[in-house]
CSV table of C-alpha atoms and ligand atoms in Angstrom, one decimal:
chain,number,residue,atom,x,y,z
C,10,MET,CA,73.2,118.0,112.4
C,11,GLN,CA,71.5,117.3,108.7
C,12,VAL,CA,68.4,116.1,109.1
C,13,VAL,CA,66.3,114.2,106.2
C,14,TYR,CA,62.4,113.9,105.7
C,15,ILE,CA,61.3,111.5,103.7
C,16,LYS,CA,57.7,110.7,103.0
C,17,GLU,CA,58.0,106.9,102.3
C,18,ASP,CA,60.6,104.1,103.6
C,19,LYS,CA,62.4,104.2,100.6
C,20,PHE,CA,66.6,104.3,99.8
C,21,GLN,CA,67.3,105.3,103.5
C,22,TYR,CA,70.6,103.9,103.6
C,23,ASP,CA,71.7,105.2,100.1
C,24,ILE,CA,70.0,108.6,101.3
C,25,HIS,CA,71.8,108.6,104.7
C,26,SER,CA,75.7,107.3,103.1
C,27,LEU,CA,75.4,110.6,100.0
C,28,TYR,CA,74.7,112.9,102.9
C,29,LYS,CA,77.3,111.3,104.9
C,30,ALA,CA,80.0,111.4,102.2
C,31,PHE,CA,79.2,115.3,102.0
C,32,TYR,CA,79.4,116.0,105.8
C,33,PRO,CA,81.5,113.1,107.3
C,34,ASP,CA,81.8,115.3,110.8
C,35,GLU,CA,78.3,115.7,111.2
C,36,ASP,CA,75.0,113.6,112.6
C,37,VAL,CA,72.8,112.8,110.0
C,38,ARG,CA,68.9,111.7,110.6
C,39,VAL,CA,66.6,110.6,107.8
C,40,ILE,CA,63.3,110.3,109.2
C,41,VAL,CA,60.4,108.4,107.4
C,42,GLY,CA,57.5,111.1,107.6
C,43,GLU,CA,56.3,114.7,106.9
C,44,LYS,CA,58.2,117.5,109.1
C,45,GLY,CA,56.3,117.2,112.6
C,46,SER,CA,55.3,113.7,112.1
C,47,VAL,CA,58.0,112.8,114.6
C,48,PRO,CA,58.2,114.8,117.7
C,49,GLU,CA,60.9,116.8,117.3
C,50,LYS,CA,62.1,115.8,121.0
C,51,GLU,CA,62.5,112.7,119.8
C,52,THR,CA,65.2,112.9,117.2
C,53,ASP,CA,67.3,115.3,119.0
C,54,ILE,CA,66.7,118.3,116.3
C,55,SER,CA,68.0,121.5,117.0
C,56,PRO,CA,67.1,124.5,115.4
C,57,ASP,CA,70.6,124.9,114.3
C,58,ASP,CA,70.3,121.7,112.5
C,59,GLU,CA,69.7,121.9,108.6
C,60,ILE,CA,66.2,120.5,107.4
C,61,SER,CA,65.6,118.9,103.7
C,62,PHE,CA,62.5,117.2,102.6
C,63,ILE,CA,63.4,114.9,99.8
C,64,ASP,CA,60.7,113.0,97.0
C,65,VAL,CA,62.0,109.4,97.1
C,66,ASN,CA,58.6,108.5,94.4
C,67,ARG,CA,61.4,108.1,91.8
C,68,ASP,CA,64.3,105.9,90.2
C,69,LYS,CA,67.4,105.3,92.5
C,70,ASN,CA,69.9,105.8,90.4
C,71,GLU,CA,68.1,109.6,89.4
C,72,LEU,CA,67.4,110.0,93.1
C,73,LYS,CA,70.9,109.9,93.9
C,74,ARG,CA,72.2,112.0,91.0
C,75,SER,CA,69.7,114.8,92.0
C,76,ILE,CA,71.0,114.5,96.1
C,77,TYR,CA,74.6,114.4,94.9
C,78,LYS,CA,74.3,117.6,92.6
C,79,ASP,CA,72.5,119.7,95.5
C,80,LEU,CA,75.0,118.6,98.1
C,81,SER,CA,77.8,119.3,95.7
C,82,ALA,CA,76.5,122.9,94.8
C,83,LYS,CA,75.5,123.7,98.5
C,84,THR,CA,79.2,122.5,100.0
C,85,GLY,CA,81.0,122.6,96.9
C,86,LYS,CA,82.9,119.5,97.0
C,87,LEU,CA,83.1,116.5,94.5
C,88,LEU,CA,83.2,113.2,95.5
C,89,PRO,CA,85.7,110.9,93.4
C,90,TRP,CA,83.6,108.2,93.4
C,91,GLY,CA,80.3,110.3,92.5
C,92,ASP,CA,77.1,109.2,94.5
C,93,LEU,CA,78.4,105.5,94.3
C,94,THR,CA,78.0,104.8,98.2
C,95,GLY,CA,78.6,100.5,98.5
C,96,ILE,CA,81.9,99.5,99.4
C,97,ARG,CA,82.7,97.6,96.2
C,98,PRO,CA,82.7,99.6,93.4
C,99,THR,CA,85.0,97.1,91.3
C,100,ARG,CA,82.1,94.9,91.0
C,101,ILE,CA,80.4,97.3,89.1
C,102,ALA,CA,82.9,97.3,86.3
C,103,MET,CA,83.5,93.6,86.5
C,104,ASN,CA,79.5,93.5,86.0
C,105,LEU,CA,79.8,96.0,82.8
C,106,ILE,CA,83.2,94.2,81.5
C,107,ASP,CA,81.1,90.5,81.9
C,108,GLU,CA,77.8,92.2,79.8
C,109,GLY,CA,81.1,93.1,76.9
C,110,MET,CA,80.8,96.9,76.9
C,111,SER,CA,84.4,98.4,76.1
C,112,ASN,CA,86.5,100.5,78.3
C,113,LYS,CA,84.8,103.6,76.8
C,114,GLU,CA,81.6,102.5,77.3
C,115,ILE,CA,81.9,101.5,80.9
C,116,HIS,CA,83.1,105.3,81.1
C,117,ASP,CA,80.3,106.6,80.1
C,118,TYR,CA,78.1,104.5,81.7
C,119,MET,CA,80.0,104.9,85.0
C,120,ARG,CA,79.9,109.1,84.6
C,121,GLU,CA,76.5,109.7,83.2
C,122,THR,CA,74.7,106.8,85.8
C,123,TYR,CA,76.8,107.7,88.7
C,124,LEU,CA,78.9,110.5,88.4
C,125,VAL,CA,82.5,108.9,88.9
C,126,SER,CA,85.1,110.8,88.1
C,127,GLU,CA,87.3,109.4,85.0
C,128,GLU,CA,90.4,108.6,87.2
C,129,LYS,CA,88.1,106.0,89.4
C,130,THR,CA,86.5,104.6,86.5
C,131,ASP,CA,89.8,103.6,84.9
C,132,LEU,CA,91.2,102.3,88.8
C,133,ALA,CA,87.8,100.2,88.7
C,134,ILE,CA,88.5,98.7,85.3
C,135,ASP,CA,92.4,98.1,85.6
C,136,ILE,CA,91.4,96.4,89.0
C,137,ALA,CA,88.8,94.5,87.5
C,138,ARG,CA,90.5,93.4,84.7
C,139,ARG,CA,93.0,92.2,87.0
C,140,GLU,CA,90.9,90.0,89.4
C,141,LYS,CA,89.2,88.4,86.8
C,142,ARG,CA,92.8,87.2,85.7
C,143,ILE,CA,93.9,86.3,88.7
C,144,LEU,CA,90.0,84.5,89.7
C,145,SER,CA,90.4,82.5,86.5
C,146,ASP,CA,91.2,79.4,87.2
C,147,ILE,CA,89.3,79.3,90.4
C,148,ASP,CA,86.3,76.7,91.1
C,149,TYR,CA,83.6,79.0,92.6
C,150,GLU,CA,81.2,76.1,93.0
C,151,ASN,CA,83.3,73.1,94.2
C,152,GLY,CA,85.9,75.3,95.7
C,153,TYR,CA,86.0,76.8,99.0
C,154,SER,CA,88.7,78.9,101.3
C,155,LEU,CA,89.7,78.8,104.8
C,156,TYR,CA,89.7,81.3,107.7
C,157,ILE,CA,91.3,80.9,111.1
C,158,GLY,CA,91.1,83.7,113.5
C,159,ILE,CA,93.7,83.9,116.1
C,160,PRO,CA,91.9,86.7,118.6
C,161,PHE,CA,95.6,87.1,120.7
C,162,CYS,CA,97.8,90.4,120.1
C,163,PRO,CA,100.8,91.7,121.9
C,164,THR,CA,99.0,94.3,123.3
C,165,THR,CA,95.7,96.6,121.8
C,166,CYS,CA,96.2,99.3,119.7
C,167,LEU,CA,94.2,102.1,120.7
C,168,TYR,CA,92.2,102.2,117.0
C,169,CYS,CA,91.7,98.3,116.9
C,170,SER,CA,87.9,97.5,115.7
C,171,PHE,CA,88.9,93.2,115.4
C,172,THR,CA,88.7,90.4,117.9
C,173,SER,CA,92.0,91.2,120.3
C,174,TYR,CA,93.0,89.9,123.9
C,175,PRO,CA,96.6,90.7,125.2
C,176,ILE,CA,98.4,87.6,124.8
C,177,GLY,CA,99.8,88.4,128.0
C,178,ALA,CA,97.0,87.6,130.3
C,179,PHE,CA,95.5,84.9,127.8
C,180,LYS,CA,98.6,82.7,127.5
C,181,GLY,CA,97.0,80.3,129.8
C,182,ILE,CA,94.5,79.2,127.0
C,183,VAL,CA,96.3,79.3,123.7
C,184,ASP,CA,96.5,75.6,124.0
C,185,ASP,CA,92.8,74.9,124.7
C,186,TYR,CA,91.9,77.4,122.0
C,187,ILE,CA,93.8,75.6,119.5
C,188,THR,CA,91.7,72.3,120.5
C,189,CYS,CA,88.8,74.3,119.5
C,190,LEU,CA,90.0,75.1,116.4
C,191,GLU,CA,91.0,71.4,116.0
C,192,LYS,CA,87.1,70.5,116.5
C,193,GLU,CA,86.0,72.9,113.8
C,194,ILE,CA,88.9,71.6,111.6
C,195,ASP,CA,87.3,68.2,111.9
C,196,TYR,CA,84.1,69.2,111.3
C,197,VAL,CA,85.6,70.9,107.9
C,198,ALA,CA,87.1,67.6,106.8
C,199,ASP,CA,83.9,65.9,107.2
C,200,ALA,CA,81.4,68.5,105.8
C,201,PHE,CA,83.9,69.7,102.7
C,202,ALA,CA,85.7,66.4,101.6
C,203,ASP,CA,84.5,66.7,98.3
C,204,LYS,CA,85.3,70.1,97.7
C,205,THR,CA,88.6,71.3,96.9
C,206,LEU,CA,90.3,74.0,99.2
C,207,ASP,CA,91.6,76.8,97.2
C,208,THR,CA,93.1,79.5,99.5
C,209,VAL,CA,94.1,79.6,103.7
C,210,TYR,CA,94.5,82.9,105.2
C,211,ILE,CA,95.1,82.4,109.3
C,212,GLY,CA,94.5,86.4,110.6
C,213,GLY,CA,93.7,87.8,113.9
C,214,GLY,CA,94.5,89.4,116.1
C,215,THR,CA,97.9,88.0,115.8
C,216,PRO,CA,98.5,84.6,115.0
C,217,THR,CA,102.5,85.0,115.1
C,218,THR,CA,101.5,85.2,119.1
C,219,LEU,CA,101.3,81.6,118.9
C,220,LEU,CA,104.6,79.9,119.9
C,221,PRO,CA,106.6,78.4,117.1
C,222,ASP,CA,105.1,74.4,118.7
C,223,GLN,CA,101.8,75.7,118.8
C,224,ILE,CA,102.2,77.0,115.1
C,225,ARG,CA,103.6,73.9,114.1
C,226,ARG,CA,100.5,71.7,115.9
C,227,LEU,CA,98.1,74.1,113.9
C,228,ILE,CA,99.1,73.7,110.8
C,229,GLY,CA,100.3,70.4,111.0
C,230,TYR,CA,96.5,69.2,111.9
C,231,LEU,CA,95.1,71.1,109.5
C,232,ARG,CA,97.9,69.1,107.0
C,233,ASP,CA,96.5,66.1,108.4
C,234,LYS,CA,92.8,66.2,108.3
C,235,LEU,CA,92.2,68.5,104.8
C,236,ASP,CA,93.7,67.8,101.1
C,237,MET,CA,96.0,70.6,100.9
C,238,SER,CA,97.1,69.6,97.6
C,239,HIS,CA,95.4,72.3,95.4
C,240,VAL,CA,96.1,75.0,97.8
C,241,LYS,CA,97.0,78.2,95.9
C,242,GLU,CA,97.6,80.6,98.8
C,243,PHE,CA,98.7,80.1,102.6
C,244,THR,CA,98.6,83.6,104.1
C,245,VAL,CA,99.4,84.2,108.2
C,246,GLU,CA,99.2,87.8,109.2
C,247,SER,CA,102.3,88.2,110.7
C,248,GLY,CA,101.3,91.8,111.6
C,249,ARG,CA,102.8,93.1,114.8
C,250,PRO,CA,106.7,93.1,114.2
C,251,ASP,CA,107.0,92.7,118.1
C,252,SER,CA,105.8,89.0,117.8
C,253,ILE,CA,107.8,87.8,115.4
C,254,THR,CA,111.0,85.9,116.1
C,255,ARG,CA,113.4,83.7,113.8
C,256,ASP,CA,112.0,80.3,115.6
C,257,LYS,CA,108.4,81.3,114.4
C,258,LEU,CA,109.3,82.2,110.9
C,259,ILE,CA,111.2,79.0,110.6
C,260,ALA,CA,108.1,77.1,112.0
C,261,MET,CA,105.5,79.1,109.5
C,262,LYS,CA,107.7,77.9,106.3
C,263,GLU,CA,108.6,74.8,107.3
C,264,MET,CA,104.5,73.9,107.5
C,265,GLY,CA,104.4,75.6,104.0
C,266,VAL,CA,103.1,79.1,104.5
C,267,THR,CA,103.4,80.9,101.5
C,268,ARG,CA,102.7,84.8,102.0
C,269,ILE,CA,103.1,86.5,105.2
C,270,SER,CA,102.2,90.3,106.0
C,271,VAL,CA,104.8,92.4,108.6
C,272,ASN,CA,102.9,95.7,108.9
C,273,PRO,CA,104.8,98.9,109.8
C,274,GLN,CA,101.4,101.2,109.5
C,275,THR,CA,103.8,104.2,109.5
C,276,MET,CA,107.3,104.2,109.7
C,277,SER,CA,107.0,107.5,112.8
C,278,ASP,CA,107.9,106.0,116.1
C,279,ASP,CA,106.7,108.9,117.4
C,280,THR,CA,102.8,107.8,115.5
C,281,LEU,CA,103.4,104.3,116.5
C,282,ARG,CA,103.6,105.0,120.3
C,283,LEU,CA,100.7,107.5,120.0
C,284,ILE,CA,98.5,104.9,118.7
C,285,GLY,CA,99.3,102.0,120.9
C,286,ARG,CA,101.4,99.8,118.7
C,287,GLN,CA,104.2,99.0,121.2
C,288,HIS,CA,106.5,98.6,118.3
C,289,THR,CA,109.6,100.4,116.9
C,290,VAL,CA,110.3,101.0,113.3
C,291,ALA,CA,113.7,99.3,114.3
C,292,GLN,CA,112.0,96.2,114.8
C,293,LEU,CA,109.8,96.0,111.9
C,294,ILE,CA,112.8,96.5,109.7
C,295,ASP,CA,114.6,93.7,111.5
C,296,SER,CA,111.3,91.2,111.2
C,297,PHE,CA,111.4,91.9,107.4
C,298,LYS,CA,115.1,91.5,107.1
C,299,MET,CA,114.7,88.2,109.0
C,300,ALA,CA,111.5,86.8,106.7
C,301,ARG,CA,113.2,87.2,103.9
C,302,GLU,CA,116.3,85.2,105.3
C,303,GLU,CA,114.6,82.8,106.2
C,304,GLY,CA,113.1,82.0,102.4
C,305,PHE,CA,109.5,84.5,102.2
C,306,ASP,CA,109.3,85.4,98.9
C,307,ASN,CA,105.6,87.0,98.9
C,308,ILE,CA,105.6,89.5,102.3
C,309,ASN,CA,102.6,92.3,102.5
C,310,MET,CA,102.8,95.5,104.5
C,311,ASP,CA,100.1,97.3,105.3
C,312,ILE,CA,99.9,101.0,106.1
C,313,ILE,CA,97.5,103.6,107.3
C,314,LEU,CA,96.7,106.9,106.0
C,315,GLY,CA,95.0,109.6,108.1
C,316,LEU,CA,97.0,108.4,111.4
C,317,PRO,CA,96.6,111.4,114.1
C,318,GLY,CA,99.2,114.1,113.0
C,319,GLU,CA,100.7,112.6,110.4
C,320,THR,CA,100.7,115.4,107.2
C,321,GLU,CA,102.0,114.2,103.5
C,322,LYS,CA,105.5,114.5,104.5
C,323,ASP,CA,105.1,111.9,107.1
C,324,VAL,CA,103.3,109.7,104.5
C,325,GLN,CA,106.5,110.4,102.3
C,326,HIS,CA,108.8,109.1,104.9
C,327,THR,CA,106.5,106.0,105.0
C,328,ILE,CA,106.5,105.6,101.5
C,329,ASP,CA,110.4,106.3,101.4
C,330,GLU,CA,111.1,103.9,103.9
C,331,ILE,CA,108.5,101.0,102.6
C,332,VAL,CA,110.9,101.1,98.5
C,333,LYS,CA,114.0,100.5,100.5
C,334,LEU,CA,112.7,97.1,101.8
C,335,ALA,CA,110.8,96.0,99.0
C,336,PRO,CA,107.8,94.4,100.0
C,337,ASP,CA,105.6,92.4,97.6
C,338,ASP,CA,102.1,94.0,98.8
C,339,LEU,CA,101.5,96.8,100.2
C,340,THR,CA,97.9,97.2,101.3
C,341,VAL,CA,96.9,101.1,101.4
C,342,HIS,CA,93.9,101.4,104.2
C,343,SER,CA,92.2,104.6,105.0
C,344,LEU,CA,91.7,105.7,108.9
C,345,ALA,CA,89.1,108.3,109.7
C,346,ILE,CA,89.2,108.9,113.3
C,347,LYS,CA,85.9,109.4,114.7
C,348,ARG,CA,85.2,111.7,117.5
C,349,GLY,CA,84.1,109.8,120.6
C,350,SER,CA,86.9,106.5,119.9
C,351,ARG,CA,89.0,105.3,122.2
C,352,LEU,CA,92.3,106.8,120.3
C,353,PHE,CA,90.5,110.3,119.6
C,354,GLU,CA,90.1,110.7,123.5
C,355,THR,CA,93.3,109.1,124.4
C,356,ILE,CA,94.7,111.7,122.5
C,357,ARG,CA,92.7,114.7,123.3
C,358,GLU,CA,94.0,113.7,127.2
C,359,LYS,CA,97.6,113.7,126.0
C,360,GLU,CA,97.1,117.1,123.8
C,361,LEU,CA,94.9,118.6,127.4
C,362,LYS,CA,98.2,117.4,129.4
C,363,GLY,CA,100.7,118.8,127.6
C,364,GLU,CA,102.6,115.8,126.5
C,365,LEU,CA,101.8,116.2,122.9
C,366,LYS,CA,104.0,117.3,120.0
C,367,VAL,CA,100.7,116.7,117.7
C,368,SER,CA,97.8,118.5,117.7
C,369,LEU,CA,93.6,117.5,117.3
C,370,GLN,CA,93.9,120.4,114.6
C,371,TYR,CA,96.1,118.6,112.6
C,372,SER,CA,94.7,116.6,110.0
C,373,MET,CA,92.6,113.5,111.4
C,374,SER,CA,91.9,111.9,108.3
C,375,ASN,CA,93.5,111.4,105.0
C,376,THR,CA,93.7,112.9,101.4
C,377,GLY,CA,93.8,112.6,97.9
C,378,GLU,CA,97.4,113.6,98.1
C,379,MET,CA,98.5,110.9,100.4
C,380,MET,CA,96.3,108.6,98.6
C,381,GLU,CA,99.0,109.7,95.7
C,382,ILE,CA,101.8,109.7,97.6
C,383,ALA,CA,101.2,105.8,98.2
C,384,ARG,CA,100.3,104.9,95.1
C,385,MET,CA,103.1,106.3,93.8
C,386,GLY,CA,105.6,104.3,95.8
C,387,ALA,CA,103.8,101.4,94.7
C,388,LYS,CA,104.5,101.9,91.3
C,389,THR,CA,107.9,102.7,92.2
C,390,LEU,CA,108.2,99.0,93.6
C,391,GLY,CA,106.1,97.6,90.7
C,392,LEU,CA,103.2,96.7,92.4
C,393,GLU,CA,99.8,97.2,90.5
C,394,PRO,CA,96.6,97.5,92.2
C,395,TYR,CA,94.6,94.2,92.7
C,396,TYR,CA,91.6,94.8,95.1
C,397,LEU,CA,89.9,97.9,96.3
C,398,TYR,CA,87.1,98.4,98.9
C,399,ARG,CA,85.8,101.1,100.6
C,400,GLN,CA,84.8,101.8,104.3
C,401,LYS,CA,81.4,103.3,105.2
C,402,ASN,CA,81.6,107.2,106.1
C,403,ILE,CA,85.0,107.5,105.6
C,404,SER,CA,86.1,111.3,105.1
C,405,GLY,CA,86.5,112.3,101.6
C,406,ASN,CA,84.9,109.1,100.1
C,407,LEU,CA,88.3,107.5,99.3
C,408,GLU,CA,88.8,103.8,99.7
C,409,ASN,CA,91.2,101.1,100.6
C,410,THR,CA,93.2,99.4,98.2
C,411,GLY,CA,95.7,96.4,97.9
C,412,TYR,CA,99.0,96.3,95.3
C,413,ALA,CA,101.0,93.4,94.6
C,414,LYS,CA,103.8,92.2,92.1
C,415,GLU,CA,102.6,90.4,89.1
C,416,GLY,CA,102.1,86.7,90.8
C,417,LYS,CA,102.1,87.7,94.4
C,418,ALA,CA,98.5,89.6,95.0
C,419,GLY,CA,96.5,88.1,97.8
C,420,ILE,CA,94.0,85.6,96.0
C,421,TYR,CA,91.9,85.4,99.4
C,422,ASN,CA,91.6,89.0,99.7
C,423,ILE,CA,89.7,89.3,96.2
C,424,LEU,CA,87.5,86.7,97.6
C,425,ILE,CA,86.3,87.8,100.6
C,426,ASN,CA,85.9,91.2,98.8
C,427,GLU,CA,84.5,90.3,96.2
C,428,GLU,CA,82.2,87.1,97.7
C,429,VAL,CA,82.3,84.8,95.0
C,430,GLN,CA,83.0,81.6,97.0
C,431,SER,CA,82.4,80.4,100.2
C,432,ILE,CA,84.8,81.4,103.1
C,433,VAL,CA,84.9,78.8,106.1
C,434,ALA,CA,85.9,80.7,109.3
C,435,LEU,CA,87.2,79.1,112.4
C,436,GLY,CA,87.6,80.6,115.4
C,437,ALA,CA,86.1,83.2,117.8
C,438,GLY,CA,84.7,86.3,116.4
C,439,THR,CA,84.9,84.8,112.6
C,440,VAL,CA,82.1,85.2,110.1
C,441,THR,CA,81.3,82.1,107.7
C,442,LYS,CA,80.0,83.2,104.8
C,443,ARG,CA,78.2,80.8,102.3
C,444,VAL,CA,78.0,81.8,98.7
C,445,PHE,CA,74.8,80.1,97.0
C,446,GLY,CA,76.1,79.1,93.7
C,447,GLU,CA,77.6,81.8,90.9
C,448,GLY,CA,75.8,85.1,91.7
C,449,GLY,CA,73.2,83.4,94.1
C,450,ARG,CA,72.3,84.8,97.5
C,451,ILE,CA,74.9,84.9,100.4
C,452,GLU,CA,74.6,83.7,103.8
C,453,ARG,CA,76.8,84.1,106.9
C,454,CYS,CA,76.8,82.4,110.4
C,455,ASP,CA,79.3,83.9,113.0
C,456,ASN,CA,81.3,82.8,115.9
C,457,ILE,CA,80.8,83.7,119.7
C,458,LYS,CA,83.5,87.1,119.8
C,459,ASP,CA,83.9,86.7,123.4
C,460,VAL,CA,86.7,83.8,123.5
C,461,LYS,CA,85.9,81.9,126.4
C,462,LEU,CA,82.3,81.7,125.6
C,463,TYR,CA,83.6,80.8,122.0
C,464,MET,CA,85.3,77.9,123.6
C,465,ASP,CA,82.4,76.7,126.0
C,466,ASN,CA,80.1,76.6,123.1
C,467,ILE,CA,82.6,74.9,120.4
C,468,GLU,CA,79.6,72.5,119.7
C,469,GLU,CA,77.2,74.9,119.3
C,470,MET,CA,79.6,77.0,116.7
C,471,ILE,CA,79.6,74.1,114.8
C,472,ARG,CA,76.3,72.9,114.7
C,473,ARG,CA,75.7,76.8,113.1
C,474,LYS,CA,78.1,75.9,110.3
C,475,ARG,CA,76.5,72.7,109.5
C,476,GLU,CA,73.1,74.4,109.6
C,477,LEU,CA,73.9,77.0,107.2
C,478,PHE,CA,76.0,74.5,104.6
C,479,GLU,CA,73.0,71.5,105.1
C,480,ARG,CA,70.7,74.6,103.8
C,481,LEU,CA,69.0,74.6,100.6
W,25,SF4,S1,97.4,94.4,115.8
W,25,SF4,FE1,95.5,94.6,114.6
W,25,SF4,S2,94.1,92.8,115.9
W,25,SF4,FE2,95.8,93.5,117.1
W,25,SF4,S3,95.3,95.2,118.6
W,25,SF4,FE3,96.2,96.1,116.6
W,25,SF4,S4,94.7,96.3,115.0
W,25,SF4,FE4,93.9,94.6,116.4
């Protein structure tokens, strides 16, 4: 464990994040006080732990630079994003562009202030300029976006961190769940009557666990109640290929859906089985081709780097197969499997039973090389990076990146990432975000995660939203 003592309660989060970036596999404790001021038994400190003392009484950037340099010298590591610990590094580039800085000035600033590599600064500038162009005709103040969560999936993937219930056991409540969504839509129709709806995103979960008639019912209600004439993008995540049928694709197309996701995560059947995604590569390819046949001309694919047992060679194979299918968007996620997580424990159990070809000693996190393979694949497909966010405590301090063809970028993805527009979120486990004017404060309200409790308390969910949007 890494233990850091600071005298004053300042910059605790930044210090913790920076230490975690250098020591992703270790616990990190930042303790306010002198050594000995907190009884060691209360902090689990053992004689083997490394203890540091940091004077926090200085400028935050200077403090972070000095910690970075110390830890880099100690570990021999260089972090591509330097000492930046926030999840939205493109926003800094965006602000600097708004201030009128040239690319060279931004490079100097990012290097001197945050020790960011030239390559990552290039990426941040490239994405920030593209985002600005894509969002140029969005009215942040008078517009809003809508998110609808469908919390059901065919089965639960072992790495899942979303609200998800297996559809088999929950299919009896889906119609009532849609009734609750309709009540929330009624609220939106009333409260946002004088606002412009810019984008709609139905996510989850897996929205394509709904039956074709349920898809028609939900989207039909939306179309009846809300003015959809300004909607620039209507996405439905159809993530799991084992939930996609031709009838559902036809229903979505009929109802005006413009963008879908068909997600492989990997093109290895062995890995799919290992991570509990109960579909095959062949099913993915069939679903993708079926979606093309039904006229979908904006299809996203999600992949995950750092899946258990996968090497650069596996990632290259996944990318080669994806290039053959030629999706319009490609979203590249990083996965760091934490010790103690359900996926980690499942793999270990299987390994102990001798059921696995892979071993835990293989890479369990992505590498810069894997990200480069994905970047090159996107380039081959003519896709450009258009949004980027970093997960906290990702090993190697790497990022998740969305790539898209010109004109096919997911506008909603940028809006949620940059937090520039209010997003009203309906359904169990969703979070509504209100942005108070451009550059203004952001406040949130959430819907209960448990699907049955959400349904039992639907009036309360609506009351929370009303209270958030009536607040001054
Ligand atoms: S498809 Fe997505 S939401 Fe559903 S269980 Fe898998 S990871 Fe979770």
